[in-house]
Amino acid sequence: MKKLKFGAAVAALSLVAGFAFAETEVSVSNKVESDLVNIVKEGDESNNDFAGIKNKTSFEYTSEKVDAMLELEFWATKQTDNDKDFFAMGSEDGTAGYDFGDSYIEVRPFEQLGFEFHEKVLTAGSYFPIWDDNASSGNIGSDFGVLVRPAEGLVIGAGLDFVSKFGHEDDKPLANFGAEYTTEQFAVGAAVRNVAGGDDELSFGVFGSLLSVENLNLNAGFAYNDSVEPDVGTVPGDLLTLGATWEKDAVHTALDLATNFGSSEDQEYDLYAAVSVGYNITEDLSADCAVAAVLDFESDDLKKADERFHINPSVTYTTGNHEFSAGLNIFIGEDYTCVNFPVSWTYNF
């Protein structure tokens, strides 16, 4: 299957290379990151392990007729097996491997009609700025789909997700539909995924963005049968979502919120909330602190093991095409604490 994925990516790049248009743009970035070491205390036991390393390289091409991105990720972590530590390169258990990430291609033979392959066409209102991801029901893209742009600011999408490691591993193709309308003042969009999947597999979302208030960007929405999965845990179900950013002078803040109003079962969470505050010390140096939590409404004790908190102070320094970041992650639950030290270097050109 990996050979198939690699072949598809090479074919996409070959197609892009065959086009020669005016007004093309090419951007390349590389990010290498690591949490350095995981210091974990669980109950009466504690251990320290190398946290692994990850590298992501992105090549993006845009033009009048073709947009494409090739994104290659590879990672390696340290595993303990039979009392032996090793790097399990190419293993099937997630300790090391590679993926083509958010690679996609969109071809527009006509101004108002495009064909997209594995493109995430994400509604603006489904975005969480601190988590830095979208609710999956805000995606109107597919493994293969058609995008129609009949008017300025309006995009309508329809397509199929196919049975593959590159898309999904279900037993049949999934049909998806959606649309979004965007202006300078607002954006509103909706998507329906796995239309024929029945109540258990069908999901849909309606999302909006308010863009007209100076310094404020406000996203809100409702998602049916969806889930959000930030680092602190997973909140599944019928969700009310909220994401917001506000900037004024050197200060910038952000907010994430997703809740299913207590409808989850077993060990799933009912609320994800996060807030971030940052300050631009200089034009090149900024400091931020984010606090996130997932909570279970059924719990009488916020310190139960199924309640989890995350604290993340960090600093970012930018010089030319280089961005360096360093911080501290603290995860807290009852009888459980994990501390690591995320660092990253991003090079854009």
PDB file of N, CA and C in Angstrom, residues 148-226:
ATOM      1  N   VAL A 148     -17.044  23.088  -7.698  1.00  0.00           N
ATOM      2  CA  VAL A 148     -17.673  24.063  -8.588  1.00  0.00           C
ATOM      3  C   VAL A 148     -17.665  25.416  -7.895  1.00  0.00           C
ATOM      4  N   ARG A 149     -17.220  26.433  -8.625  1.00  0.00           N
ATOM      5  CA  ARG A 149     -17.182  27.799  -8.100  1.00  0.00           C
ATOM      6  C   ARG A 149     -18.013  28.694  -9.015  1.00  0.00           C
ATOM      7  N   PRO A 150     -19.340  28.663  -8.848  1.00  0.00           N
ATOM      8  CA  PRO A 150     -20.217  29.386  -9.775  1.00  0.00           C
ATOM      9  C   PRO A 150     -20.217  30.897  -9.586  1.00  0.00           C
ATOM     10  N   ALA A 151     -19.778  31.374  -8.424  1.00  0.00           N
ATOM     11  CA  ALA A 151     -19.751  32.810  -8.146  1.00  0.00           C
ATOM     12  C   ALA A 151     -18.577  33.099  -7.220  1.00  0.00           C
ATOM     13  N   GLU A 152     -18.159  34.349  -7.190  1.00  0.00           N
ATOM     14  CA  GLU A 152     -17.032  34.729  -6.350  1.00  0.00           C
ATOM     15  C   GLU A 152     -17.335  34.441  -4.884  1.00  0.00           C
ATOM     16  N   GLY A 153     -16.428  33.716  -4.231  1.00  0.00           N
ATOM     17  CA  GLY A 153     -16.585  33.403  -2.819  1.00  0.00           C
ATOM     18  C   GLY A 153     -17.362  32.133  -2.538  1.00  0.00           C
ATOM     19  N   LEU A 154     -17.970  31.519  -3.552  1.00  0.00           N
ATOM     20  CA  LEU A 154     -18.792  30.324  -3.356  1.00  0.00           C
ATOM     21  C   LEU A 154     -18.098  29.101  -3.940  1.00  0.00           C
ATOM     22  N   VAL A 155     -17.975  28.042  -3.136  1.00  0.00           N
ATOM     23  CA  VAL A 155     -17.435  26.772  -3.616  1.00  0.00           C
ATOM     24  C   VAL A 155     -18.380  25.658  -3.179  1.00  0.00           C
ATOM     25  N   ILE A 156     -18.687  24.760  -4.115  1.00  0.00           N
ATOM     26  CA  ILE A 156     -19.559  23.613  -3.868  1.00  0.00           C
ATOM     27  C   ILE A 156     -18.765  22.356  -4.197  1.00  0.00           C
ATOM     28  N   GLY A 157     -18.759  21.385  -3.287  1.00  0.00           N
ATOM     29  CA  GLY A 157     -17.965  20.183  -3.486  1.00  0.00           C
ATOM     30  C   GLY A 157     -18.787  18.919  -3.349  1.00  0.00           C
ATOM     31  N   ALA A 158     -18.414  17.891  -4.123  1.00  0.00           N
ATOM     32  CA  ALA A 158     -19.025  16.568  -4.031  1.00  0.00           C
ATOM     33  C   ALA A 158     -17.980  15.555  -4.440  1.00  0.00           C
ATOM     34  N   GLY A 159     -17.949  14.407  -3.739  1.00  0.00           N
ATOM     35  CA  GLY A 159     -16.936  13.427  -4.095  1.00  0.00           C
ATOM     36  C   GLY A 159     -17.042  12.162  -3.277  1.00  0.00           C
ATOM     37  N   LEU A 160     -16.024  11.296  -3.448  1.00  0.00           N
ATOM     38  CA  LEU A 160     -15.975   9.996  -2.793  1.00  0.00           C
ATOM     39  C   LEU A 160     -14.643   9.812  -2.086  1.00  0.00           C
ATOM     40  N   ASP A 161     -14.693   9.188  -0.907  1.00  0.00           N
ATOM     41  CA  ASP A 161     -13.499   8.666  -0.253  1.00  0.00           C
ATOM     42  C   ASP A 161     -13.409   7.185  -0.582  1.00  0.00           C
ATOM     43  N   PHE A 162     -12.249   6.750  -1.060  1.00  0.00           N
ATOM     44  CA  PHE A 162     -12.093   5.373  -1.486  1.00  0.00           C
ATOM     45  C   PHE A 162     -11.440   4.520  -0.409  1.00  0.00           C
ATOM     46  N   VAL A 163     -11.588   3.214  -0.551  1.00  0.00           N
ATOM     47  CA  VAL A 163     -11.008   2.273   0.385  1.00  0.00           C
ATOM     48  C   VAL A 163      -9.502   2.223   0.145  1.00  0.00           C
ATOM     49  N   SER A 164      -8.722   2.818   1.040  1.00  0.00           N
ATOM     50  CA  SER A 164      -7.269   2.845   0.896  1.00  0.00           C
ATOM     51  C   SER A 164      -6.662   3.389   2.168  1.00  0.00           C
ATOM     52  N   LYS A 165      -5.382   3.114   2.377  1.00  0.00           N
ATOM     53  CA  LYS A 165      -4.662   3.709   3.498  1.00  0.00           C
ATOM     54  C   LYS A 165      -4.574   5.222   3.340  1.00  0.00           C
ATOM     55  N   PHE A 166      -4.603   5.693   2.085  1.00  0.00           N
ATOM     56  CA  PHE A 166      -4.470   7.116   1.815  1.00  0.00           C
ATOM     57  C   PHE A 166      -5.736   7.873   2.202  1.00  0.00           C
ATOM     58  N   GLY A 167      -6.898   7.194   2.141  1.00  0.00           N
ATOM     59  CA  GLY A 167      -8.143   7.842   2.499  1.00  0.00           C
ATOM     60  C   GLY A 167      -8.720   7.244   3.771  1.00  0.00           C
ATOM     61  N   HIS A 168      -9.391   6.085   3.631  1.00  0.00           N
ATOM     62  CA  HIS A 168      -9.966   5.432   4.795  1.00  0.00           C
ATOM     63  C   HIS A 168      -9.930   3.931   4.550  1.00  0.00           C
ATOM     64  N   GLU A 169     -10.275   3.160   5.584  1.00  0.00           N
ATOM     65  CA  GLU A 169     -10.176   1.710   5.490  1.00  0.00           C
ATOM     66  C   GLU A 169     -11.538   1.057   5.655  1.00  0.00           C
ATOM     67  N   ASP A 170     -12.611   1.754   5.322  1.00  0.00           N
ATOM     68  CA  ASP A 170     -13.942   1.189   5.411  1.00  0.00           C
ATOM     69  C   ASP A 170     -14.129   0.166   4.301  1.00  0.00           C
ATOM     70  N   ASP A 171     -15.294  -0.484   4.283  1.00  0.00           N
ATOM     71  CA  ASP A 171     -15.513  -1.549   3.310  1.00  0.00           C
ATOM     72  C   ASP A 171     -16.207  -1.066   2.044  1.00  0.00           C
ATOM     73  N   LYS A 172     -16.417   0.232   1.922  1.00  0.00           N
ATOM     74  CA  LYS A 172     -17.057   0.759   0.717  1.00  0.00           C
ATOM     75  C   LYS A 172     -16.719   2.240   0.579  1.00  0.00           C
ATOM     76  N   PRO A 173     -16.819   2.782  -0.639  1.00  0.00           N
ATOM     77  CA  PRO A 173     -16.568   4.232  -0.809  1.00  0.00           C
ATOM     78  C   PRO A 173     -17.571   5.059  -0.010  1.00  0.00           C
ATOM     79  N   LEU A 174     -17.132   6.223   0.425  1.00  0.00           N
ATOM     80  CA  LEU A 174     -17.978   7.126   1.191  1.00  0.00           C
ATOM     81  C   LEU A 174     -18.278   8.367   0.362  1.00  0.00           C
ATOM     82  N   ALA A 175     -19.551   8.739   0.273  1.00  0.00           N
ATOM     83  CA  ALA A 175     -19.965   9.903  -0.509  1.00  0.00           C
ATOM     84  C   ALA A 175     -20.050  11.126   0.388  1.00  0.00           C
ATOM     85  N   ASN A 176     -19.490  12.267  -0.082  1.00  0.00           N
ATOM     86  CA  ASN A 176     -19.436  13.504   0.695  1.00  0.00           C
ATOM     87  C   ASN A 176     -19.926  14.676  -0.146  1.00  0.00           C
ATOM     88  N   PHE A 177     -20.568  15.643   0.522  1.00  0.00           N
ATOM     89  CA  PHE A 177     -21.046  16.852  -0.144  1.00  0.00           C
ATOM     90  C   PHE A 177     -20.817  18.039   0.781  1.00  0.00           C
ATOM     91  N   GLY A 178     -20.722  19.240   0.200  1.00  0.00           N
ATOM     92  CA  GLY A 178     -20.586  20.423   1.032  1.00  0.00           C
ATOM     93  C   GLY A 178     -20.483  21.692   0.218  1.00  0.00           C
ATOM     94  N   ALA A 179     -20.560  22.823   0.901  1.00  0.00           N
ATOM     95  CA  ALA A 179     -20.460  24.126   0.250  1.00  0.00           C
ATOM     96  C   ALA A 179     -20.029  25.158   1.270  1.00  0.00           C
ATOM     97  N   GLU A 180     -19.391  26.240   0.768  1.00  0.00           N
ATOM     98  CA  GLU A 180     -19.024  27.364   1.630  1.00  0.00           C
ATOM     99  C   GLU A 180     -19.097  28.658   0.827  1.00  0.00           C
ATOM    100  N   TYR A 181     -19.577  29.705   1.498  1.00  0.00           N
ATOM    101  CA  TYR A 181     -19.619  31.039   0.899  1.00  0.00           C
ATOM    102  C   TYR A 181     -18.834  31.981   1.796  1.00  0.00           C
ATOM    103  N   THR A 182     -17.879  32.693   1.185  1.00  0.00           N
ATOM    104  CA  THR A 182     -16.968  33.546   1.946  1.00  0.00           C
ATOM    105  C   THR A 182     -16.975  34.961   1.409  1.00  0.00           C
ATOM    106  N   THR A 183     -17.049  35.944   2.313  1.00  0.00           N
ATOM    107  CA  THR A 183     -16.900  37.352   1.973  1.00  0.00           C
ATOM    108  C   THR A 183     -15.850  37.942   2.909  1.00  0.00           C
ATOM    109  N   GLU A 184     -15.588  39.240   2.799  1.00  0.00           N
ATOM    110  CA  GLU A 184     -14.645  39.884   3.698  1.00  0.00           C
ATOM    111  C   GLU A 184     -15.213  40.019   5.104  1.00  0.00           C
ATOM    112  N   GLN A 185     -16.530  39.951   5.248  1.00  0.00           N
ATOM    113  CA  GLN A 185     -17.168  40.129   6.556  1.00  0.00           C
ATOM    114  C   GLN A 185     -17.468  38.810   7.273  1.00  0.00           C
ATOM    115  N   PHE A 186     -17.733  37.748   6.513  1.00  0.00           N
ATOM    116  CA  PHE A 186     -18.134  36.493   7.149  1.00  0.00           C
ATOM    117  C   PHE A 186     -17.896  35.325   6.194  1.00  0.00           C
ATOM    118  N   ALA A 187     -17.991  34.131   6.760  1.00  0.00           N
ATOM    119  CA  ALA A 187     -17.962  32.897   5.973  1.00  0.00           C
ATOM    120  C   ALA A 187     -18.951  31.930   6.597  1.00  0.00           C
ATOM    121  N   VAL A 188     -19.686  31.191   5.759  1.00  0.00           N
ATOM    122  CA  VAL A 188     -20.623  30.194   6.251  1.00  0.00           C
ATOM    123  C   VAL A 188     -20.515  28.966   5.363  1.00  0.00           C
ATOM    124  N   GLY A 189     -20.455  27.795   5.982  1.00  0.00           N
ATOM    125  CA  GLY A 189     -20.289  26.576   5.216  1.00  0.00           C
ATOM    126  C   GLY A 189     -20.935  25.395   5.896  1.00  0.00           C
ATOM    127  N   ALA A 190     -21.160  24.330   5.118  1.00  0.00           N
ATOM    128  CA  ALA A 190     -21.750  23.100   5.642  1.00  0.00           C
ATOM    129  C   ALA A 190     -21.205  21.924   4.849  1.00  0.00           C
ATOM    130  N   ALA A 191     -21.097  20.776   5.508  1.00  0.00           N
ATOM    131  CA  ALA A 191     -20.612  19.565   4.849  1.00  0.00           C
ATOM    132  C   ALA A 191     -21.365  18.365   5.401  1.00  0.00           C
ATOM    133  N   VAL A 192     -21.608  17.386   4.522  1.00  0.00           N
ATOM    134  CA  VAL A 192     -22.212  16.109   4.905  1.00  0.00           C
ATOM    135  C   VAL A 192     -21.249  15.017   4.455  1.00  0.00           C
ATOM    136  N   ARG A 193     -20.843  14.158   5.370  1.00  0.00           N
ATOM    137  CA  ARG A 193     -19.865  13.118   5.061  1.00  0.00           C
ATOM    138  C   ARG A 193     -20.469  11.734   5.281  1.00  0.00           C
ATOM    139  N   ASN A 194     -20.133  10.817   4.377  1.00  0.00           N
ATOM    140  CA  ASN A 194     -20.654   9.455   4.384  1.00  0.00           C
ATOM    141  C   ASN A 194     -22.184   9.480   4.374  1.00  0.00           C
ATOM    142  N   VAL A 195     -22.728  10.041   3.301  1.00  0.00           N
ATOM    143  CA  VAL A 195     -24.169  10.285   3.199  1.00  0.00           C
ATOM    144  C   VAL A 195     -24.981   9.014   3.382  1.00  0.00           C
ATOM    145  N   ALA A 196     -24.499   7.891   2.841  1.00  0.00           N
ATOM    146  CA  ALA A 196     -25.257   6.642   2.899  1.00  0.00           C
ATOM    147  C   ALA A 196     -24.852   5.766   4.078  1.00  0.00           C
ATOM    148  N   GLY A 197     -24.152   6.318   5.041  1.00  0.00           N
ATOM    149  CA  GLY A 197     -23.612   5.503   6.116  1.00  0.00           C
ATOM    150  C   GLY A 197     -24.563   5.183   7.244  1.00  0.00           C
ATOM    151  N   GLY A 198     -25.770   5.736   7.224  1.00  0.00           N
ATOM    152  CA  GLY A 198     -26.680   5.495   8.331  1.00  0.00           C
ATOM    153  C   GLY A 198     -26.355   6.361   9.530  1.00  0.00           C
ATOM    154  N   ASP A 199     -27.176   6.233  10.588  1.00  0.00           N
ATOM    155  CA  ASP A 199     -27.023   7.106  11.751  1.00  0.00           C
ATOM    156  C   ASP A 199     -25.678   6.949  12.435  1.00  0.00           C
ATOM    157  N   ASP A 200     -25.098   5.745  12.399  1.00  0.00           N
ATOM    158  CA  ASP A 200     -23.850   5.511  13.114  1.00  0.00           C
ATOM    159  C   ASP A 200     -22.647   6.108  12.403  1.00  0.00           C
ATOM    160  N   GLU A 201     -22.707   6.225  11.062  1.00  0.00           N
ATOM    161  CA  GLU A 201     -21.539   6.658  10.297  1.00  0.00           C
ATOM    162  C   GLU A 201     -21.721   8.010   9.620  1.00  0.00           C
ATOM    163  N   LEU A 202     -22.960   8.409   9.367  1.00  0.00           N
ATOM    164  CA  LEU A 202     -23.223   9.722   8.775  1.00  0.00           C
ATOM    165  C   LEU A 202     -22.796  10.830   9.729  1.00  0.00           C
ATOM    166  N   SER A 203     -22.144  11.856   9.186  1.00  0.00           N
ATOM    167  CA  SER A 203     -21.826  13.037   9.987  1.00  0.00           C
ATOM    168  C   SER A 203     -22.038  14.279   9.136  1.00  0.00           C
ATOM    169  N   PHE A 204     -22.354  15.369   9.787  1.00  0.00           N
ATOM    170  CA  PHE A 204     -22.458  16.635   9.069  1.00  0.00           C
ATOM    171  C   PHE A 204     -22.151  17.775  10.019  1.00  0.00           C
ATOM    172  N   GLY A 205     -21.805  18.915   9.436  1.00  0.00           N
ATOM    173  CA  GLY A 205     -21.498  20.081  10.245  1.00  0.00           C
ATOM    174  C   GLY A 205     -21.916  21.356   9.551  1.00  0.00           C
ATOM    175  N   VAL A 206     -22.300  22.345  10.334  1.00  0.00           N
ATOM    176  CA  VAL A 206     -22.634  23.691   9.851  1.00  0.00           C
ATOM    177  C   VAL A 206     -21.768  24.665  10.632  1.00  0.00           C
ATOM    178  N   PHE A 207     -20.994  25.486   9.911  1.00  0.00           N
ATOM    179  CA  PHE A 207     -20.004  26.339  10.563  1.00  0.00           C
ATOM    180  C   PHE A 207     -20.032  27.748   9.975  1.00  0.00           C
ATOM    181  N   GLY A 208     -19.671  28.717  10.818  1.00  0.00           N
ATOM    182  CA  GLY A 208     -19.606  30.101  10.361  1.00  0.00           C
ATOM    183  C   GLY A 208     -18.427  30.825  10.962  1.00  0.00           C
ATOM    184  N   SER A 209     -17.982  31.870  10.273  1.00  0.00           N
ATOM    185  CA  SER A 209     -16.878  32.718  10.751  1.00  0.00           C
ATOM    186  C   SER A 209     -17.303  34.172  10.679  1.00  0.00           C
ATOM    187  N   LEU A 210     -17.047  34.910  11.748  1.00  0.00           N
ATOM    188  CA  LEU A 210     -17.266  36.350  11.779  1.00  0.00           C
ATOM    189  C   LEU A 210     -15.926  37.035  11.579  1.00  0.00           C
ATOM    190  N   LEU A 211     -15.811  37.828  10.505  1.00  0.00           N
ATOM    191  CA  LEU A 211     -14.541  38.452  10.141  1.00  0.00           C
ATOM    192  C   LEU A 211     -14.608  39.971  10.116  1.00  0.00           C
ATOM    193  N   SER A 212     -15.763  40.535  10.457  1.00  0.00           N
ATOM    194  CA  SER A 212     -15.989  41.965  10.272  1.00  0.00           C
ATOM    195  C   SER A 212     -15.539  42.826  11.442  1.00  0.00           C
ATOM    196  N   VAL A 213     -15.247  42.214  12.601  1.00  0.00           N
ATOM    197  CA  VAL A 213     -14.844  42.977  13.780  1.00  0.00           C
ATOM    198  C   VAL A 213     -13.321  43.101  13.783  1.00  0.00           C
ATOM    199  N   GLU A 214     -12.837  44.318  13.897  1.00  0.00           N
ATOM    200  CA  GLU A 214     -11.401  44.561  13.850  1.00  0.00           C
ATOM    201  C   GLU A 214     -10.665  43.779  14.944  1.00  0.00           C
ATOM    202  N   ASN A 215      -9.592  43.125  14.560  1.00  0.00           N
ATOM    203  CA  ASN A 215      -8.705  42.370  15.448  1.00  0.00           C
ATOM    204  C   ASN A 215      -9.299  41.052  15.939  1.00  0.00           C
ATOM    205  N   LEU A 216     -10.567  40.764  15.589  1.00  0.00           N
ATOM    206  CA  LEU A 216     -11.232  39.552  16.086  1.00  0.00           C
ATOM    207  C   LEU A 216     -11.583  38.615  14.938  1.00  0.00           C
ATOM    208  N   ASN A 217     -11.323  37.330  15.148  1.00  0.00           N
ATOM    209  CA  ASN A 217     -11.775  36.283  14.230  1.00  0.00           C
ATOM    210  C   ASN A 217     -12.521  35.254  15.064  1.00  0.00           C
ATOM    211  N   LEU A 218     -13.809  35.061  14.770  1.00  0.00           N
ATOM    212  CA  LEU A 218     -14.657  34.199  15.592  1.00  0.00           C
ATOM    213  C   LEU A 218     -15.251  33.087  14.737  1.00  0.00           C
ATOM    214  N   ASN A 219     -15.000  31.831  15.127  1.00  0.00           N
ATOM    215  CA  ASN A 219     -15.531  30.658  14.442  1.00  0.00           C
ATOM    216  C   ASN A 219     -16.503  29.938  15.365  1.00  0.00           C
ATOM    217  N   ALA A 220     -17.608  29.444  14.810  1.00  0.00           N
ATOM    218  CA  ALA A 220     -18.575  28.702  15.609  1.00  0.00           C
ATOM    219  C   ALA A 220     -19.299  27.715  14.705  1.00  0.00           C
ATOM    220  N   GLY A 221     -19.801  26.627  15.313  1.00  0.00           N
ATOM    221  CA  GLY A 221     -20.503  25.656  14.500  1.00  0.00           C
ATOM    222  C   GLY A 221     -21.164  24.575  15.311  1.00  0.00           C
ATOM    223  N   PHE A 222     -21.903  23.726  14.587  1.00  0.00           N
ATOM    224  CA  PHE A 222     -22.517  22.533  15.168  1.00  0.00           C
ATOM    225  C   PHE A 222     -22.145  21.348  14.300  1.00  0.00           C
ATOM    226  N   ALA A 223     -21.721  20.260  14.929  1.00  0.00           N
ATOM    227  CA  ALA A 223     -21.328  19.050  14.216  1.00  0.00           C
ATOM    228  C   ALA A 223     -22.118  17.866  14.745  1.00  0.00           C
ATOM    229  N   TYR A 224     -22.679  17.074  13.839  1.00  0.00           N
ATOM    230  CA  TYR A 224     -23.411  15.864  14.208  1.00  0.00           C
ATOM    231  C   TYR A 224     -22.510  14.655  14.004  1.00  0.00           C
ATOM    232  N   ASN A 225     -22.388  13.821  15.044  1.00  0.00           N
ATOM    233  CA  ASN A 225     -21.631  12.573  14.969  1.00  0.00           C
ATOM    234  C   ASN A 225     -20.182  12.815  14.533  1.00  0.00           C
ATOM    235  N   ASP A 226     -19.513  13.710  15.210  1.00  0.00           N
ATOM    236  CA  ASP A 226     -18.136  14.059  14.887  1.00  0.00           C
ATOM    237  C   ASP A 226     -17.287  13.898  16.146  1.00  0.00           C
TER     238      ASP A 226
END
